[in-house]
């Protein structure tokens, strides 16, 4: 996935930052988008990423720089699973239409319909199936990479992916949603 | 921690067999359609500017809490070891006429130094000994301590706290995939401490369930099962004040990690 600039932020460098501000500014947009897919709610997504980055900042000096991408993805997914455990999946049981003011395509009825259909389909998955789906079809990770993020075996990833994919393919609203002609979006490629 | 590519647990049943590539049964067009739906959803939101000051502030607080928790648990661990040595000496004294020691409390805390490359994943260090599984009759209410009671039925796990409110988690409603090893986690408590419990399932060879706190402290859970080795059971443990999320890991009797819920 490409890193996106976040021009509005002001990376106020401090002595113990050691590159954290630059990392956070670059990673924030893509992390929020991933969290949006994991949570289905824009505010939950931003809260989740903020919590994740805070924990990463707390351990920043001990995180190997060569593993930072894996570390942050793993932290994001794990924090989401913890959030769901605390809330007992109540939030995911109710599909939420994200705040329209923040939509770049707000007002486009067909587009909103498709996005709602996806959120409904994702809400029917287990948290781990959903994470595997997001990591595979949005983050475009390999099964090996997903297994590393989720700290599980490749067989478990395959099982989650198979069941998650089958659920998405057969979900009545997602299957019925019209697919407009559009080139493959670059955000799904690393 | 289970490493990617780990061989499936031979006792987990047919669900542990290697699954086919999930894309095999889907057409390329269907996969592309799903990828596009994900990208459309992801790019449908416009993230706010990164709240860097708030992130830094929360990160410093997180670091301070973690350090304070680890220091407190280190002191507690040292005191526990010292007490254990004193007790061991007393019980091995041949002149002692003291009665046999009472059973250890269900939860034990083992402090452990954090790894220099610590990550959010749970530890792969196995418990030192397997936990004895207590077999209980259906509906038998087990006193879990501090006002909590736990019982099992064929439907699943039931528990009630000091407030008298009953809860349950089903193993037959389809939300739990008993074909593969797994654990669930529910907790309830206050700043002074919490009661943790959950289901474990997908194995008939459970050796222990262990909680790991943000400072690396480890708590061994008590295990309950119904007669007949049904392939699932219930774990529970008490913890003191914690400042972060706990990870939960299930091991087999050989100490191999079967499943984990990261903290």
Tab-separated table of C-alpha atoms in Angstrom:
chain	number	residue	atom	x	y	z
A	1	UNK	CA	0.000	0.000	0.000
A	2	UNK	CA	1.304	3.459	-0.763
A	3	UNK	CA	2.095	5.864	1.995
A	4	UNK	CA	0.028	8.978	1.713
A	5	UNK	CA	1.171	12.408	2.774
A	6	UNK	CA	-0.765	14.092	5.559
A	7	UNK	CA	0.051	17.699	4.970
A	8	UNK	CA	-2.103	19.077	7.759
A	9	UNK	CA	-0.145	17.513	10.553
A	10	UNK	CA	2.809	19.141	12.218
A	11	UNK	CA	5.489	16.661	13.181
A	12	UNK	CA	6.848	18.435	16.202
A	13	UNK	CA	10.152	16.597	16.565
A	14	UNK	CA	11.339	15.835	20.062
A	15	UNK	CA	14.446	14.215	21.416
A	16	UNK	CA	12.847	10.816	21.882
A	17	UNK	CA	10.998	10.821	18.565
A	18	UNK	CA	13.753	9.121	16.589
A	19	UNK	CA	11.710	9.266	13.425
A	20	UNK	CA	8.361	8.444	15.003
A	21	UNK	CA	6.670	11.660	13.868
A	22	UNK	CA	7.645	11.099	10.268
A	23	UNK	CA	6.492	7.510	10.442
A	24	UNK	CA	3.182	8.414	12.070
A	25	UNK	CA	2.423	11.153	9.564
A	26	UNK	CA	3.121	8.855	6.643
A	27	UNK	CA	1.346	5.821	8.082
A	28	UNK	CA	-1.744	7.518	9.555
A	29	UNK	CA	-3.933	7.684	6.411
A	30	UNK	CA	-3.391	4.072	5.361
A	31	UNK	CA	-3.782	2.825	8.929
A	32	UNK	CA	-7.080	4.676	9.273
A	33	UNK	CA	-8.302	3.151	6.010
A	34	UNK	CA	-7.325	-0.336	7.188
A	35	UNK	CA	-8.975	0.308	10.543
A	36	UNK	CA	-12.095	1.519	8.743
A	37	UNK	CA	-12.331	-1.894	7.102
A	38	UNK	CA	-11.665	-3.664	10.394
A	39	UNK	CA	-14.178	-1.671	12.424
A	40	UNK	CA	-16.766	-0.391	9.973
A	41	UNK	CA	-16.927	2.936	11.758
A	42	UNK	CA	-14.830	5.965	10.975
A	43	UNK	CA	-14.556	7.284	14.537
A	44	UNK	CA	-13.778	3.839	15.895
A	45	UNK	CA	-11.157	3.514	13.185
A	46	UNK	CA	-9.395	6.755	14.092
A	47	UNK	CA	-9.559	5.902	17.805
A	48	UNK	CA	-8.110	2.469	17.090
A	49	UNK	CA	-5.214	3.867	15.076
A	50	UNK	CA	-4.539	6.566	17.666
A	51	UNK	CA	-4.396	3.950	20.429
A	52	UNK	CA	-2.181	1.726	18.307
A	53	UNK	CA	0.262	4.508	17.471
A	54	UNK	CA	0.385	5.553	21.133
A	55	UNK	CA	1.384	2.029	22.139
A	56	UNK	CA	3.919	1.903	19.321
A	57	UNK	CA	5.321	5.246	20.485
A	58	UNK	CA	5.631	3.840	24.012
A	59	UNK	CA	7.905	1.101	22.684
A	60	UNK	CA	9.333	2.957	19.712
A	61	UNK	CA	12.963	2.648	20.721
A	62	UNK	CA	12.647	-1.133	21.091
A	63	UNK	CA	10.881	-1.827	17.811
A	64	UNK	CA	13.307	-3.108	15.149
A	65	UNK	CA	13.095	-0.683	12.260
A	66	UNK	CA	13.199	-3.519	9.742
A	67	UNK	CA	10.011	-4.944	11.260
A	68	UNK	CA	8.092	-1.747	11.831
A	69	UNK	CA	5.441	-2.438	9.183
A	70	UNK	CA	4.749	-5.917	10.552
A	71	UNK	CA	4.829	-4.632	14.122
A	72	UNK	CA	2.305	-1.874	13.507
A	73	UNK	CA	-0.053	-4.080	11.500
A	74	UNK	CA	0.090	-6.708	14.225
A	75	UNK	CA	-0.536	-4.089	16.900
A	76	UNK	CA	-3.467	-2.663	14.949
A	77	UNK	CA	-5.121	-6.055	14.478
A	78	UNK	CA	-4.448	-7.104	18.073
A	79	UNK	CA	-5.779	-3.842	19.474
A	80	UNK	CA	-8.895	-4.285	17.390
A	81	UNK	CA	-9.395	-7.817	18.734
A	82	UNK	CA	-8.920	-6.483	22.261
A	83	UNK	CA	-11.412	-3.711	21.565
A	84	UNK	CA	-13.927	-6.260	20.357
A	85	UNK	CA	-13.385	-8.448	23.398
A	86	UNK	CA	-14.014	-5.475	25.656
A	87	UNK	CA	-17.119	-4.434	23.813
A	88	UNK	CA	-18.228	-7.991	23.205
A	89	UNK	CA	-18.638	-7.375	19.509
A	90	UNK	CA	-21.643	-5.124	20.089
A	91	UNK	CA	-20.408	-2.542	17.625
A	92	UNK	CA	-19.835	-5.001	14.828
A	93	UNK	CA	-23.302	-6.420	15.100
A	94	UNK	CA	-24.787	-3.131	13.921
A	95	UNK	CA	-23.709	-1.937	10.500
A	96	UNK	CA	-22.861	1.735	10.689
A	97	UNK	CA	-22.899	4.105	7.780
A	98	UNK	CA	-19.757	6.191	8.121
A	99	UNK	CA	-20.141	9.914	8.558
A	100	UNK	CA	-21.050	11.262	5.167
A	101	UNK	CA	-19.168	14.518	5.634
A	102	UNK	CA	-15.909	12.611	5.633
A	103	UNK	CA	-16.668	10.699	2.445
A	104	UNK	CA	-14.805	11.797	-0.575
A	105	UNK	CA	-17.738	10.524	-2.643
A	106	UNK	CA	-20.544	11.558	-0.336
A	107	UNK	CA	-23.882	11.921	-2.071
A	108	UNK	CA	-23.258	9.253	-4.652
A	109	UNK	CA	-26.130	6.898	-3.850
A	110	UNK	CA	-24.848	3.852	-5.696
A	111	UNK	CA	-21.416	4.197	-4.160
A	112	UNK	CA	-22.811	4.484	-0.650
A	113	UNK	CA	-25.047	1.480	-1.293
A	114	UNK	CA	-22.048	-0.672	-2.244
A	115	UNK	CA	-20.058	0.464	0.764
A	116	UNK	CA	-22.904	-0.313	3.125
A	117	UNK	CA	-23.295	-3.726	1.533
A	118	UNK	CA	-19.623	-4.456	2.156
A	119	UNK	CA	-19.890	-3.393	5.777
A	120	UNK	CA	-22.899	-5.633	6.255
A	121	UNK	CA	-21.041	-8.535	4.730
A	122	UNK	CA	-17.947	-7.894	6.842
A	123	UNK	CA	-20.027	-7.571	10.000
A	124	UNK	CA	-21.214	-11.139	9.487
A	125	UNK	CA	-17.654	-12.477	9.649
A	126	UNK	CA	-15.820	-13.371	12.822
A	127	UNK	CA	-13.211	-10.839	13.914
A	128	UNK	CA	-10.361	-13.051	12.755
A	129	UNK	CA	-11.994	-13.874	9.420
A	130	UNK	CA	-12.523	-10.170	8.898
A	131	UNK	CA	-8.911	-9.402	9.744
A	132	UNK	CA	-7.710	-12.039	7.289
A	133	UNK	CA	-9.987	-10.645	4.576
A	134	UNK	CA	-8.753	-7.094	5.151
A	135	UNK	CA	-5.098	-8.086	5.252
A	136	UNK	CA	-5.447	-10.203	2.119
A	137	UNK	CA	-7.700	-8.130	-0.107
A	138	UNK	CA	-6.871	-4.608	1.038
A	139	UNK	CA	-3.352	-4.799	2.453
A	140	UNK	CA	-2.567	-7.465	-0.177
A	141	UNK	CA	-0.457	-9.515	2.225
A	142	UNK	CA	0.543	-13.084	1.471
A	143	UNK	CA	-0.749	-15.938	3.610
A	144	UNK	CA	2.677	-16.197	5.207
A	145	UNK	CA	2.625	-12.498	6.104
A	146	UNK	CA	-0.919	-12.726	7.462
A	147	UNK	CA	0.065	-15.725	9.590
A	148	UNK	CA	2.917	-13.674	10.986
A	149	UNK	CA	0.647	-10.710	11.744
A	150	UNK	CA	-1.956	-12.892	13.442
A	151	UNK	CA	0.585	-15.190	15.104
A	152	UNK	CA	-1.108	-18.294	13.774
A	153	UNK	CA	-0.381	-21.055	11.285
A	154	UNK	CA	-0.763	-20.710	7.539
A	155	UNK	CA	-3.393	-23.435	7.692
A	156	UNK	CA	-5.471	-21.303	10.028
A	157	UNK	CA	-5.113	-18.334	7.685
A	158	UNK	CA	-6.229	-20.488	4.735
A	159	UNK	CA	-9.250	-21.671	6.686
A	160	UNK	CA	-10.261	-18.154	7.709
A	161	UNK	CA	-9.682	-16.891	4.169
A	162	UNK	CA	-11.684	-19.706	2.580
A	163	UNK	CA	-14.645	-19.225	4.878
A	164	UNK	CA	-14.474	-15.432	4.760
A	165	UNK	CA	-14.277	-15.369	0.994
A	166	UNK	CA	-17.172	-17.795	0.679
A	167	UNK	CA	-19.249	-15.609	3.003
A	168	UNK	CA	-18.471	-12.440	1.042
A	169	UNK	CA	-19.120	-14.094	-2.331
A	170	UNK	CA	-22.498	-15.362	-1.263
A	171	UNK	CA	-23.643	-12.445	0.861
A	172	UNK	CA	-26.973	-11.398	-0.670
A	173	UNK	CA	-26.382	-7.676	-0.556
A	174	UNK	CA	-22.756	-7.745	-1.629
A	175	UNK	CA	-23.428	-10.214	-4.424
A	176	UNK	CA	-26.355	-8.100	-5.630
A	177	UNK	CA	-24.509	-4.782	-5.500
A	178	UNK	CA	-23.744	-3.432	-8.967
A	179	UNK	CA	-20.103	-3.221	-9.923
A	180	UNK	CA	-19.274	-0.071	-11.846
A	181	UNK	CA	-16.540	-0.127	-14.409
A	182	UNK	CA	-13.403	1.100	-12.741
A	183	UNK	CA	-9.725	0.295	-12.946
A	184	UNK	CA	-8.239	-1.627	-10.036
A	185	UNK	CA	-7.543	0.957	-7.345
A	186	UNK	CA	-3.897	1.469	-6.526
A	187	UNK	CA	-4.618	1.356	-2.783
A	188	UNK	CA	-5.026	-2.405	-2.947
A	189	UNK	CA	-1.493	-2.894	-4.163
A	190	UNK	CA	1.669	-2.554	-2.176
B	1	UNK	CA	3.539	-18.588	19.834
B	2	UNK	CA	2.598	-20.705	16.920
B	3	UNK	CA	4.973	-20.172	14.104
B	4	UNK	CA	3.649	-19.899	10.599
B	5	UNK	CA	3.646	-23.247	8.937
B	6	UNK	CA	3.323	-25.181	12.153
B	7	UNK	CA	1.973	-28.667	11.606
B	8	UNK	CA	-1.672	-29.021	12.577
B	9	UNK	CA	-2.546	-30.481	15.927
B	10	UNK	CA	-3.305	-34.172	15.360
B	11	UNK	CA	-6.058	-34.066	17.951
B	12	UNK	CA	-7.958	-31.177	16.524
B	13	UNK	CA	-10.127	-33.117	14.127
B	14	UNK	CA	-10.852	-32.715	10.452
B	15	UNK	CA	-10.862	-28.904	10.592
B	16	UNK	CA	-7.124	-28.873	11.082
B	17	UNK	CA	-6.375	-30.381	7.696
B	18	UNK	CA	-4.605	-28.044	5.302
B	19	UNK	CA	-7.153	-25.918	3.557
B	20	UNK	CA	-7.050	-25.293	-0.164
B	21	UNK	CA	-6.063	-21.922	-1.484
B	22	UNK	CA	-9.097	-19.738	-0.741
B	23	UNK	CA	-8.884	-18.187	-4.174
B	24	UNK	CA	-9.095	-21.564	-5.895
B	25	UNK	CA	-12.860	-21.775	-5.710
B	26	UNK	CA	-13.447	-18.157	-6.616
B	27	UNK	CA	-13.143	-16.791	-10.090
B	28	UNK	CA	-10.589	-14.119	-10.713
B	29	UNK	CA	-13.413	-11.696	-11.445
B	30	UNK	CA	-15.000	-12.391	-8.065
B	31	UNK	CA	-11.720	-11.780	-6.268
B	32	UNK	CA	-11.175	-8.577	-8.233
B	33	UNK	CA	-14.696	-7.515	-7.356
B	34	UNK	CA	-14.007	-8.023	-3.669
B	35	UNK	CA	-10.693	-6.202	-3.891
B	36	UNK	CA	-12.435	-3.278	-5.553
B	37	UNK	CA	-15.123	-3.249	-2.872
B	38	UNK	CA	-12.458	-3.099	-0.170
B	39	UNK	CA	-10.587	-0.303	-1.928
B	40	UNK	CA	-13.827	1.625	-2.486
B	41	UNK	CA	-14.662	1.381	1.190
B	42	UNK	CA	-11.137	2.306	2.272
B	43	UNK	CA	-10.881	5.315	-0.013
B	44	UNK	CA	-14.398	6.384	0.878
B	45	UNK	CA	-13.150	8.054	4.022
B	46	UNK	CA	-10.835	11.000	4.377
B	47	UNK	CA	-8.641	10.652	7.458
B	48	UNK	CA	-8.211	13.645	9.717
B	49	UNK	CA	-4.740	15.080	10.288
B	50	UNK	CA	-2.716	12.809	12.541
B	51	UNK	CA	-3.213	13.882	16.210
B	52	UNK	CA	0.497	13.667	16.910
B	53	UNK	CA	0.476	15.511	20.233
B	54	UNK	CA	-2.261	13.266	21.613
B	55	UNK	CA	-0.483	10.162	20.343
B	56	UNK	CA	2.784	11.225	21.985
B	57	UNK	CA	1.057	12.053	25.260
B	58	UNK	CA	-0.834	8.753	25.374
B	59	UNK	CA	2.312	6.877	24.388
B	60	UNK	CA	4.284	8.395	27.265
B	61	UNK	CA	1.492	7.493	29.688
B	62	UNK	CA	1.418	3.964	28.320
B	63	UNK	CA	5.191	3.687	28.777
B	64	UNK	CA	5.008	4.994	32.371
B	65	UNK	CA	2.163	2.637	33.299
B	66	UNK	CA	3.973	-0.337	31.804
B	67	UNK	CA	7.155	0.494	33.697
B	68	UNK	CA	5.277	0.995	36.956
B	69	UNK	CA	3.371	-2.259	36.541
B	70	UNK	CA	6.529	-4.201	35.794
B	71	UNK	CA	8.301	-2.722	38.820
B	72	UNK	CA	5.406	-3.560	41.118
B	73	UNK	CA	5.129	-7.092	39.772
B	74	UNK	CA	8.866	-7.612	40.082
B	75	UNK	CA	8.651	-6.694	43.763
B	76	UNK	CA	5.620	-8.955	44.170
B	77	UNK	CA	7.420	-11.790	42.413
B	78	UNK	CA	10.469	-11.444	44.640
B	79	UNK	CA	8.256	-11.517	47.710
B	80	UNK	CA	6.418	-14.588	46.383
B	81	UNK	CA	9.672	-16.462	45.741
B	82	UNK	CA	10.952	-15.576	49.205
B	83	UNK	CA	7.719	-16.768	50.786
B	84	UNK	CA	7.802	-19.997	48.765
B	85	UNK	CA	11.341	-20.719	49.942
B	86	UNK	CA	10.341	-20.168	53.547
B	87	UNK	CA	7.307	-22.443	53.162
B	88	UNK	CA	9.346	-25.128	51.388
B	89	UNK	CA	11.930	-25.137	54.167
B	90	UNK	CA	9.208	-25.397	56.776
B	91	UNK	CA	7.531	-28.352	55.051
B	92	UNK	CA	10.768	-30.258	54.485
B	93	UNK	CA	11.780	-29.977	58.106
B	94	UNK	CA	11.581	-33.608	59.348
B	95	UNK	CA	10.845	-32.457	62.863
B	96	UNK	CA	7.884	-30.474	61.747
B	97	UNK	CA	4.492	-31.872	62.704
B	98	UNK	CA	2.561	-29.432	60.617
B	99	UNK	CA	-0.361	-30.781	58.564
B	100	UNK	CA	-0.078	-31.278	54.805
B	101	UNK	CA	-0.031	-28.019	52.858
B	102	UNK	CA	-3.278	-26.822	51.434
B	103	UNK	CA	-3.738	-26.699	47.692
B	104	UNK	CA	-2.174	-23.759	45.964
B	105	UNK	CA	-4.522	-20.985	44.886
B	106	UNK	CA	-5.758	-21.346	41.332
B	107	UNK	CA	-3.888	-18.367	39.961
B	108	UNK	CA	-0.151	-17.890	40.255
B	109	UNK	CA	1.851	-14.924	39.039
B	110	UNK	CA	5.233	-15.395	37.469
B	111	UNK	CA	7.052	-12.173	36.638
B	112	UNK	CA	9.232	-12.256	33.595
B	113	UNK	CA	11.572	-9.699	32.130
B	114	UNK	CA	10.319	-8.179	28.883
B	115	UNK	CA	12.120	-9.113	25.717
B	116	UNK	CA	14.295	-6.365	24.260
B	117	UNK	CA	12.416	-6.798	20.991
B	118	UNK	CA	9.081	-7.229	22.630
B	119	UNK	CA	6.056	-7.118	20.397
B	120	UNK	CA	2.296	-7.275	21.022
B	121	UNK	CA	2.243	-11.004	20.432
B	122	UNK	CA	1.952	-13.437	23.335
B	123	UNK	CA	4.948	-15.263	24.674
B	124	UNK	CA	5.928	-18.622	23.233
B	125	UNK	CA	7.409	-19.732	26.538
B	126	UNK	CA	5.371	-22.744	27.629
B	127	UNK	CA	4.095	-23.159	31.143
B	128	UNK	CA	6.458	-25.146	33.322
B	129	UNK	CA	3.935	-27.847	34.177
B	130	UNK	CA	0.625	-28.937	32.752
B	131	UNK	CA	-2.449	-27.752	34.586
B	132	UNK	CA	-4.645	-30.480	36.009
B	133	UNK	CA	-8.099	-30.289	34.431
B	134	UNK	CA	-10.869	-30.513	36.987
B	135	UNK	CA	-13.788	-32.613	35.713
B	136	UNK	CA	-17.130	-31.317	36.918
B	137	UNK	CA	-20.691	-32.510	36.539
B	138	UNK	CA	-23.060	-30.579	34.281
B	139	UNK	CA	-24.499	-27.686	36.265
B	140	UNK	CA	-22.079	-28.125	39.171
B	141	UNK	CA	-21.335	-24.649	40.449
B	142	UNK	CA	-17.630	-24.169	41.050
B	143	UNK	CA	-16.573	-21.495	43.508
B	144	UNK	CA	-14.015	-19.499	41.526
B	145	UNK	CA	-13.253	-17.158	44.412
B	146	UNK	CA	-14.072	-13.541	45.239
B	147	UNK	CA	-17.770	-14.118	44.768
B	148	UNK	CA	-17.549	-15.651	41.294
B	149	UNK	CA	-19.057	-19.012	40.373
B	150	UNK	CA	-18.586	-20.948	37.139
B	151	UNK	CA	-20.450	-23.966	35.805
B	152	UNK	CA	-20.636	-25.952	32.595
B	153	UNK	CA	-23.506	-27.495	30.723
B	154	UNK	CA	-23.656	-29.228	27.360
B	155	UNK	CA	-24.523	-25.828	25.888
B	156	UNK	CA	-21.408	-24.087	27.143
B	157	UNK	CA	-20.002	-21.929	29.889
B	158	UNK	CA	-21.999	-20.107	32.537
B	159	UNK	CA	-20.789	-17.763	35.207
B	160	UNK	CA	-22.100	-15.344	37.774
B	161	UNK	CA	-20.330	-12.583	39.645
B	162	UNK	CA	-20.799	-10.908	42.998
B	163	UNK	CA	-23.503	-8.732	41.468
B	164	UNK	CA	-25.625	-11.840	40.843
B	165	UNK	CA	-25.876	-11.308	37.087
B	166	UNK	CA	-25.518	-14.527	35.123
B	167	UNK	CA	-23.716	-14.778	31.815
B	168	UNK	CA	-23.156	-17.597	29.396
B	169	UNK	CA	-21.162	-18.414	26.286
B	170	UNK	CA	-22.392	-21.148	23.990
B	171	UNK	CA	-20.266	-23.756	22.252
B	172	UNK	CA	-23.134	-24.913	20.074
B	173	UNK	CA	-24.519	-21.694	18.571
B	174	UNK	CA	-22.090	-21.736	15.666
B	175	UNK	CA	-19.920	-18.870	16.854
B	176	UNK	CA	-17.202	-21.199	18.082
B	177	UNK	CA	-15.335	-23.360	15.608
B	178	UNK	CA	-14.533	-26.407	17.722
B	179	UNK	CA	-12.738	-28.052	14.817
B	180	UNK	CA	-9.669	-25.933	15.531
B	181	UNK	CA	-7.958	-25.084	18.804
B	182	UNK	CA	-9.075	-21.759	20.172
B	183	UNK	CA	-9.706	-19.756	23.311
B	184	UNK	CA	-12.143	-17.017	24.149
B	185	UNK	CA	-11.812	-14.375	26.824
B	186	UNK	CA	-14.318	-12.480	28.919
B	187	UNK	CA	-13.347	-10.287	31.828
B	188	UNK	CA	-15.015	-8.174	34.410
B	189	UNK	CA	-13.555	-6.165	37.226
B	190	UNK	CA	-12.495	-2.850	38.600
B	191	UNK	CA	-9.208	-0.999	39.092
B	192	UNK	CA	-8.379	-3.281	42.028
B	193	UNK	CA	-8.618	-6.520	40.102
B	194	UNK	CA	-10.491	-8.527	37.532
B	195	UNK	CA	-12.011	-11.934	36.962
B	196	UNK	CA	-11.079	-13.495	33.651
B	197	UNK	CA	-12.630	-16.556	32.093
B	198	UNK	CA	-13.311	-18.109	28.745
B	199	UNK	CA	-13.805	-21.187	26.668
B	200	UNK	CA	-11.042	-23.351	25.312
B	201	UNK	CA	-11.841	-25.796	22.558
B	202	UNK	CA	-10.613	-27.787	19.589
B	203	UNK	CA	-8.348	-30.131	21.549
B	204	UNK	CA	-8.558	-33.067	23.912
B	205	UNK	CA	-4.998	-32.591	25.082
B	206	UNK	CA	-5.062	-29.210	26.790
B	207	UNK	CA	-2.109	-28.684	29.093
B	208	UNK	CA	-2.823	-25.191	30.300
B	209	UNK	CA	-4.215	-21.751	29.627
B	210	UNK	CA	-2.004	-18.853	30.503
B	211	UNK	CA	-2.596	-15.098	30.641
B	212	UNK	CA	0.241	-12.674	30.005
B	213	UNK	CA	0.003	-9.090	31.148
B	214	UNK	CA	1.479	-6.037	29.444
B	215	UNK	CA	4.501	-6.198	31.745
B	216	UNK	CA	5.180	-9.844	30.941
B	217	UNK	CA	3.614	-11.245	34.124
B	218	UNK	CA	2.082	-14.675	33.602
B	219	UNK	CA	-0.996	-16.110	35.273
B	220	UNK	CA	-1.938	-19.770	35.003
B	221	UNK	CA	-5.675	-20.347	34.740
B	222	UNK	CA	-7.763	-23.040	36.397
B	223	UNK	CA	-9.355	-25.484	33.926
B	224	UNK	CA	-12.760	-27.152	34.117
B	225	UNK	CA	-14.269	-29.757	31.819
B	226	UNK	CA	-17.355	-31.929	31.661
B	227	UNK	CA	-16.888	-35.708	31.887
B	228	UNK	CA	-16.009	-37.651	28.752
B	229	UNK	CA	-13.358	-35.312	27.302
B	230	UNK	CA	-15.798	-33.336	25.157
B	231	UNK	CA	-13.010	-31.369	23.456
B	232	UNK	CA	-13.797	-28.092	25.122
B	233	UNK	CA	-13.754	-26.621	28.602
B	234	UNK	CA	-13.641	-23.449	30.621
B	235	UNK	CA	-10.695	-21.565	32.092
B	236	UNK	CA	-10.714	-18.860	34.739
B	237	UNK	CA	-8.252	-16.736	36.689
B	238	UNK	CA	-8.112	-13.652	38.840
B	239	UNK	CA	-5.682	-10.807	38.251
B	240	UNK	CA	-4.772	-7.770	40.243
B	241	UNK	CA	-4.742	-4.248	38.894
B	242	UNK	CA	-3.527	-4.226	35.310
B	243	UNK	CA	-2.832	-1.247	33.116
B	244	UNK	CA	-3.155	-2.905	29.752
B	245	UNK	CA	-4.544	-5.761	27.750
B	246	UNK	CA	-3.865	-9.361	28.635
B	247	UNK	CA	-3.014	-11.995	26.090
B	248	UNK	CA	-4.397	-15.485	26.504
B	249	UNK	CA	-2.633	-18.609	25.272
B	250	UNK	CA	-3.586	-22.286	25.316
B	251	UNK	CA	-0.935	-25.002	25.361
B	252	UNK	CA	-1.081	-28.744	24.985
B	253	UNK	CA	0.411	-31.114	27.519
B	254	UNK	CA	3.792	-30.972	25.811
B	255	UNK	CA	3.892	-27.202	26.175
B	256	UNK	CA	3.164	-26.510	22.499
B	257	UNK	CA	1.109	-23.415	21.840
B	258	UNK	CA	-2.261	-24.361	20.364
B	259	UNK	CA	-3.967	-20.997	20.179
B	260	UNK	CA	-3.538	-17.445	21.402
B	261	UNK	CA	-5.486	-14.247	21.733
B	262	UNK	CA	-2.946	-11.427	21.497
B	263	UNK	CA	-3.137	-8.651	24.074
